[in-house]
Each structure stands twice: as structure tokens, then as C-alpha cells.
CSV table of C-alpha atoms in Angstrom, one decimal:
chain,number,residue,atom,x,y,z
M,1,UNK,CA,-6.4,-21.1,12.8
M,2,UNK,CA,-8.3,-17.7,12.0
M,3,UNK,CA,-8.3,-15.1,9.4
M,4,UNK,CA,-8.2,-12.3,11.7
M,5,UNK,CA,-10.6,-10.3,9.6
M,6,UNK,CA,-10.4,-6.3,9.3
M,7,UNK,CA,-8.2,-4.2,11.1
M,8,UNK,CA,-8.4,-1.0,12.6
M,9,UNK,CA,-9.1,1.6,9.6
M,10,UNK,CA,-7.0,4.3,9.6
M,11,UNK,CA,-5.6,6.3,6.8
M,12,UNK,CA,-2.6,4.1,6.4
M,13,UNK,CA,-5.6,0.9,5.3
M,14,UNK,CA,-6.5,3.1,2.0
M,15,UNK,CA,-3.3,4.3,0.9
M,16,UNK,CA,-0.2,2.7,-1.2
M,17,UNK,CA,1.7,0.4,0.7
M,18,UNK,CA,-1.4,-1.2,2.8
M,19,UNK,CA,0.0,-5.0,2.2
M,20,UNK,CA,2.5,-4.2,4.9
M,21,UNK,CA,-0.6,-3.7,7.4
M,22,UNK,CA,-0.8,-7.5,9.4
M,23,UNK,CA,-4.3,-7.8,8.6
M,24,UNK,CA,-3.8,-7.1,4.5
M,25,UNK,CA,-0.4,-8.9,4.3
M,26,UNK,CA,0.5,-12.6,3.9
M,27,UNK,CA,2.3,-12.1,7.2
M,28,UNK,CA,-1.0,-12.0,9.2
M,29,UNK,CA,-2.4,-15.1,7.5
M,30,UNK,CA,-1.3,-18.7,7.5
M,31,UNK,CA,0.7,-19.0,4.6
M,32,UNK,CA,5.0,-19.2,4.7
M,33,UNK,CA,7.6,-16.8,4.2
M,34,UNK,CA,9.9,-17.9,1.7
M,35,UNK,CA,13.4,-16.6,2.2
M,36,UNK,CA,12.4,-14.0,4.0
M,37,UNK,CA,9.6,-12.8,1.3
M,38,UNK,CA,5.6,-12.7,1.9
M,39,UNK,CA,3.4,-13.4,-0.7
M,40,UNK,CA,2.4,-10.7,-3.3
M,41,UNK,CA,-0.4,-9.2,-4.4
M,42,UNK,CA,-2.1,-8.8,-7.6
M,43,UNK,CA,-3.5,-11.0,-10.6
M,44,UNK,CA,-0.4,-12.1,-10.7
M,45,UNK,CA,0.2,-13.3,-8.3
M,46,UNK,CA,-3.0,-15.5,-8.7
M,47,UNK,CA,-3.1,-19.6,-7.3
M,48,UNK,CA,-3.7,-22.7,-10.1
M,49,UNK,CA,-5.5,-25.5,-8.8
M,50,UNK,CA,-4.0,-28.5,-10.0
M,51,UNK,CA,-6.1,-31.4,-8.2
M,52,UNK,CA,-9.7,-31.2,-6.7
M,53,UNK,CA,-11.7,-34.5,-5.5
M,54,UNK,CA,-14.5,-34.6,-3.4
M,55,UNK,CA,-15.4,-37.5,-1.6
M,56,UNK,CA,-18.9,-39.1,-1.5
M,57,UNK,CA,-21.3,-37.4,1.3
M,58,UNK,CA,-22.9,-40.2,3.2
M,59,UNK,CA,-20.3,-42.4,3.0
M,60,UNK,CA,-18.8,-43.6,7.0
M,61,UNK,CA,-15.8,-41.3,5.9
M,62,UNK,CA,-15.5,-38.3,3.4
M,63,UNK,CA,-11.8,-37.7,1.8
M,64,UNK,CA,-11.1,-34.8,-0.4
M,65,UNK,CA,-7.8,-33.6,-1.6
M,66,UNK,CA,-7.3,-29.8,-3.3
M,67,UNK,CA,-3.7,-28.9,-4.7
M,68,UNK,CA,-2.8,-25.4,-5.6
M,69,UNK,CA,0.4,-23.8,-7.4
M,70,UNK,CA,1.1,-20.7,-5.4
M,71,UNK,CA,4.7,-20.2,-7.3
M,72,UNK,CA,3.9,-16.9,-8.4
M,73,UNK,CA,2.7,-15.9,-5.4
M,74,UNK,CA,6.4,-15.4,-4.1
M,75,UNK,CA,8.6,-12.8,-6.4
M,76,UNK,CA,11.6,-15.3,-5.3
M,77,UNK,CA,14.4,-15.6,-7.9
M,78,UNK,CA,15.3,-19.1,-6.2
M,79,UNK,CA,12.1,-20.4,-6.2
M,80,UNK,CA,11.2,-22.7,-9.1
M,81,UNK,CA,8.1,-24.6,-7.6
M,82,UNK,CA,5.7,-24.5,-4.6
M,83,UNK,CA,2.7,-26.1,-4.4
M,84,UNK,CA,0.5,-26.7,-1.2
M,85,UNK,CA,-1.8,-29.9,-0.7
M,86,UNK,CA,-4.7,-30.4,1.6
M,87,UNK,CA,-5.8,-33.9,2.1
M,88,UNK,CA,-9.2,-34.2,4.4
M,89,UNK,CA,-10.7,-37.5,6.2
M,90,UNK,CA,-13.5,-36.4,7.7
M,91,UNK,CA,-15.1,-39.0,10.4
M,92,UNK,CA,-18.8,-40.4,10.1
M,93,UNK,CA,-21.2,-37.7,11.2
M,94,UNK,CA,-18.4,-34.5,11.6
M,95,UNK,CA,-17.4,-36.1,15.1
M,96,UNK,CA,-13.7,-35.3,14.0
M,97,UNK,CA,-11.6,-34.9,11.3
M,98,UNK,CA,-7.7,-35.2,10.1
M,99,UNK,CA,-6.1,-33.1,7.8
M,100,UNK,CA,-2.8,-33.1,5.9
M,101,UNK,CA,-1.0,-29.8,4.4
M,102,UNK,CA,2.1,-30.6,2.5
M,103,UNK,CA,4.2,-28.1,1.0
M,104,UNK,CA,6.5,-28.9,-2.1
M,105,UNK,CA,9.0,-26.3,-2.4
M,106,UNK,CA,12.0,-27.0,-5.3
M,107,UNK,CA,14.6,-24.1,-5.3
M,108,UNK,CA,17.2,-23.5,-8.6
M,109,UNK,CA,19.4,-20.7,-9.6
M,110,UNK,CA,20.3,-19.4,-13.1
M,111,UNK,CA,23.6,-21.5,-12.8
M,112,UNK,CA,22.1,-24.9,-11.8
M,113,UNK,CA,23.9,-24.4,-7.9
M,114,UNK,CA,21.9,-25.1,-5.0
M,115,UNK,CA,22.2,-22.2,-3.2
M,116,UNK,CA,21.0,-21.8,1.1
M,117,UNK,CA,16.9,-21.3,1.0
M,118,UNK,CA,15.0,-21.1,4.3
M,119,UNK,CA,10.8,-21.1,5.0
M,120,UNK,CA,9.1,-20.4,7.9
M,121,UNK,CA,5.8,-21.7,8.3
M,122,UNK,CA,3.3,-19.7,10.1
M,123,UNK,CA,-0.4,-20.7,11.9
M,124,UNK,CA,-2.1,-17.7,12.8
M,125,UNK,CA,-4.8,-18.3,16.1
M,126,UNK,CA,-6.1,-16.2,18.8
M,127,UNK,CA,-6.2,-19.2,20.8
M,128,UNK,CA,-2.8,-19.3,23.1
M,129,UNK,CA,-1.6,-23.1,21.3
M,130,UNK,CA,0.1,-25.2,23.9
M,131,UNK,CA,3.2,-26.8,22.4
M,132,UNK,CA,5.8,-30.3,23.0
M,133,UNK,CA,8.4,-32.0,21.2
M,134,UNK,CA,6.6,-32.5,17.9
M,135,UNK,CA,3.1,-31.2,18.4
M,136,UNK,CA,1.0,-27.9,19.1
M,137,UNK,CA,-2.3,-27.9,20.0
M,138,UNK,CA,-5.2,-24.9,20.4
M,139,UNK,CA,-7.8,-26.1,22.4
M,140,UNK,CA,-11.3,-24.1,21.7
M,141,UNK,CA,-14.6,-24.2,23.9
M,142,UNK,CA,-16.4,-27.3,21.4
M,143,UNK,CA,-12.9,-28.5,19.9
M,144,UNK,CA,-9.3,-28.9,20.2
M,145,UNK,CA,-6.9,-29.2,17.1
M,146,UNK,CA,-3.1,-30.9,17.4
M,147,UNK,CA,-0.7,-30.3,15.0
M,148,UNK,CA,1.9,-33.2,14.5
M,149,UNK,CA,5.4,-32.4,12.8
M,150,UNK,CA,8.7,-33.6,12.4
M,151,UNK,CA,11.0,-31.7,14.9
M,152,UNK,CA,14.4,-32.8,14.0
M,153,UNK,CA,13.6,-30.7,10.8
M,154,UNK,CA,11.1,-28.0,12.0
M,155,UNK,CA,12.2,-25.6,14.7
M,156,UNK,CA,9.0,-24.4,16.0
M,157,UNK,CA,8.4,-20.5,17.7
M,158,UNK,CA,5.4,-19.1,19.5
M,159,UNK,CA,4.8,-15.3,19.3
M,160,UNK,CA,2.5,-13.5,20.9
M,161,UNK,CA,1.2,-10.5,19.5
M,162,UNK,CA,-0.4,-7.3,20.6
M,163,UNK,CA,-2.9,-6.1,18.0
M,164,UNK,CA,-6.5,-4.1,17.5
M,165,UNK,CA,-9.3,-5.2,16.0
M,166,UNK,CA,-11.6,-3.2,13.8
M,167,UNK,CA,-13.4,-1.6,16.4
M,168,UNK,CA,-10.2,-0.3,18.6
M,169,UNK,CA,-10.3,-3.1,20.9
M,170,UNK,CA,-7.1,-4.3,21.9
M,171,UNK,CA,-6.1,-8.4,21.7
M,172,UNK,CA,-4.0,-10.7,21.5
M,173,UNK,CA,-3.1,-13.2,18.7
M,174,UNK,CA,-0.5,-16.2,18.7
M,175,UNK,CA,1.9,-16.9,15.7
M,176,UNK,CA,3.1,-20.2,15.3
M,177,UNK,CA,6.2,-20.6,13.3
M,178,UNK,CA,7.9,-23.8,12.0
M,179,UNK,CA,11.1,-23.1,10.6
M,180,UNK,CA,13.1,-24.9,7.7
M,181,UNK,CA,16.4,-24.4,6.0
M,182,UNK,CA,18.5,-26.0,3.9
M,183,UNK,CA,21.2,-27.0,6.2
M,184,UNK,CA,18.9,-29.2,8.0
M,185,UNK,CA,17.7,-30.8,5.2
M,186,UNK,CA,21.1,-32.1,3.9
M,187,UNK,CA,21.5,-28.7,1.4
M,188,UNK,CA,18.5,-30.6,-0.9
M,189,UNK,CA,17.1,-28.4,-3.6
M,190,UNK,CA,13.4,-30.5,-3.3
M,191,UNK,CA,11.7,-30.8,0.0
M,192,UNK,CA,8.2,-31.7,1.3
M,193,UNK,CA,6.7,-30.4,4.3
M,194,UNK,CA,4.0,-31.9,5.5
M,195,UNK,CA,2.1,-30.9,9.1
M,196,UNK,CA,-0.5,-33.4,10.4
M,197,UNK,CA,-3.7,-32.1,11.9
M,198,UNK,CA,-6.4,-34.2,13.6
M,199,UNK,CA,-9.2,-32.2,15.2
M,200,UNK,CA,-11.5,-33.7,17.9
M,201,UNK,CA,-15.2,-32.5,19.2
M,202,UNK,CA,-15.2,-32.4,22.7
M,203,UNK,CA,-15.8,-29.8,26.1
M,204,UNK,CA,-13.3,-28.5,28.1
């Protein structure tokens, strides 16, 4: 996964309506779309932590957890709470590591109905991933990260996009997408998603 950095500058970067450029908006960055909506920007729009906790250097294994709010983020009427979780164990001397996102997202109207709500997960690389029933995996040239999910609930897409970098250099970078809607979920108004990575040292 990759922040993709600065894009191409042209007049369009310093001028109103700039989130809508991939490398400015939430759409070019690993965070969901949440019925169709990016994130915002702005103050805000700001995150809350909720939960930090480091664990102990030195010890065989070091787990930390970090919880943020990001409800505001998302100018969804529907929306009533989403938070996003990371829980790290990292093996003895860095040798690997696992690492669990899980996204609570709790959707209300003004009338108390549950009404349909969809979010689509997105993992931004510019390594091609390499995908199977319930995993993806991007292997790099010192490390190779898997993604574990639940597919009977997650309907995972690949895209690959054409872009520039900063310098006018053209490239290519992969979108991976992990769909989930209400109908498969049994029309619940709570839902947890939660995507298992384990990342492993080694040459290819």
C-alpha cells in the first residue's frame, strides 16, 4: 500500500476544486467510499483517536492497537458511526508482522428505518496484487504482504490505472476494491469489517 505522493502540478492542483485530483482526494488513498461519498476535507472533517497502546520494545513480540473516529470525515446523512482499528503483532526482530484493520460502520436515518448503505474498500499499490478466493497479495523485491478477507461478504475488484507522477512520467497504479452492501449483510444497520494482513521478509 503507497501514498502515491504529488502529482503532476498543473493549474488545476492550485485552484478550487483540487480534492477531485487522485492524488489530493480520498479516492487516491486507501481509505472507503461510503455510499458513494469520499472523505472531506477541512478541520472538520478532522479524525479522534479513541485508543492508543504501544507494546513493549524488546519484548519476542510487540502489539499495539490505534482506534480513530473518522465519522466526520464522510458528509453522509446515513452514517451515524465509523471508526477504523489497527491492531499490530510485530514478530521478534521485524522478521514479519500481522496486522488487522477493522472498520465499524453503524448507519440510521431520521426515522429510525434501515435504509440500503454500501462501502467499498479501497488499497491503493503500484505493485500489480495477485488475487484468489479470499486473499490478495503484492509481492515487493524484500517483502510480500497477503490480505485475508471474507469473500462471501466482500466482492473484491482490481483496477488498473493510468496516471503521471510529479515529474510527467507516466505509470501505472492498481486499486483494490472490496465491496459491501447491505443486502449481503442481511439489511443489518451495524457491521464490522475487518481485512487480515500478514507481511513476510523474504526475496523473490
Amino acid at each position: 500500500m503507497c501514498d502515491l505522493g504529488a502529482g503532476l502540478y498543473t493549474k488545476a492542483y492550485f485552484s478550487p476544486g483540487r480534492e477531485s485530483i487522485t492524488n489530493i482526494s480520498s479516492g487516491g488513498h486507501s481509505v472507503p467510499v461510503i455510499n458513494g461519498i469520499m472523505q472531506q476535507s477541512g478541520v472538520e472533517a478532522q479524525a479522534v483517536v479513541l485508543d492508543i497502546a504501544l507494546g513493549e520494545q524488546g519484548a519476542a513480540q510487540m502489539d499495539t492497537r490505534f482506534k480513530l473516529d473518522l465519522t466526520s470525515a464522510y458528509p453522509v446523512e446515513e452514517l451515524a458511526l465509523f471508526t477504523r482499528s489497527f491492531a499490530w503483532n510485530v514478530l521478534e526482530r521485524n522478521e514479519g508482522a500481522k496486522l488487522t484493520v477493522t472498520d465499524h460502520f453503524e448507519f440510521e436515518t431520521s426515522d429510525g428505518s434501515i435504509q440500503p448503505w454500501d462501502v467499498e474498500e479501497n488499497l491503493i499499490s503500484r505493485i500489480q496484487p495477485y488475487t484468489g478466493t479470499g486473499f490478495v497479495e503484492w509481492k515487493g523485491a524484500s517483502a510480500a504482504v497477503r490480505l485475508d478477507y471474507d469473500a462471501s461478504v466482500l466482492r473484491l475488484e482490481v483496477e488498473a490505472v493510468q496516471h503521471m507522477d510529479h515529474d510527467g512520467v507516466p505509470f501505472v497504479f492498481y486499486k483494490t476494491s472490496l465491496g459491501l452492501a447491505s443486502d449481503r449483510c442481511g439489511g443489518a444497520a451495524s457491521v464490522d469489517c475487518e481485512l487480515f494482513f500478514t507481511i513476510n521478509h523474504s526475496s523473490f
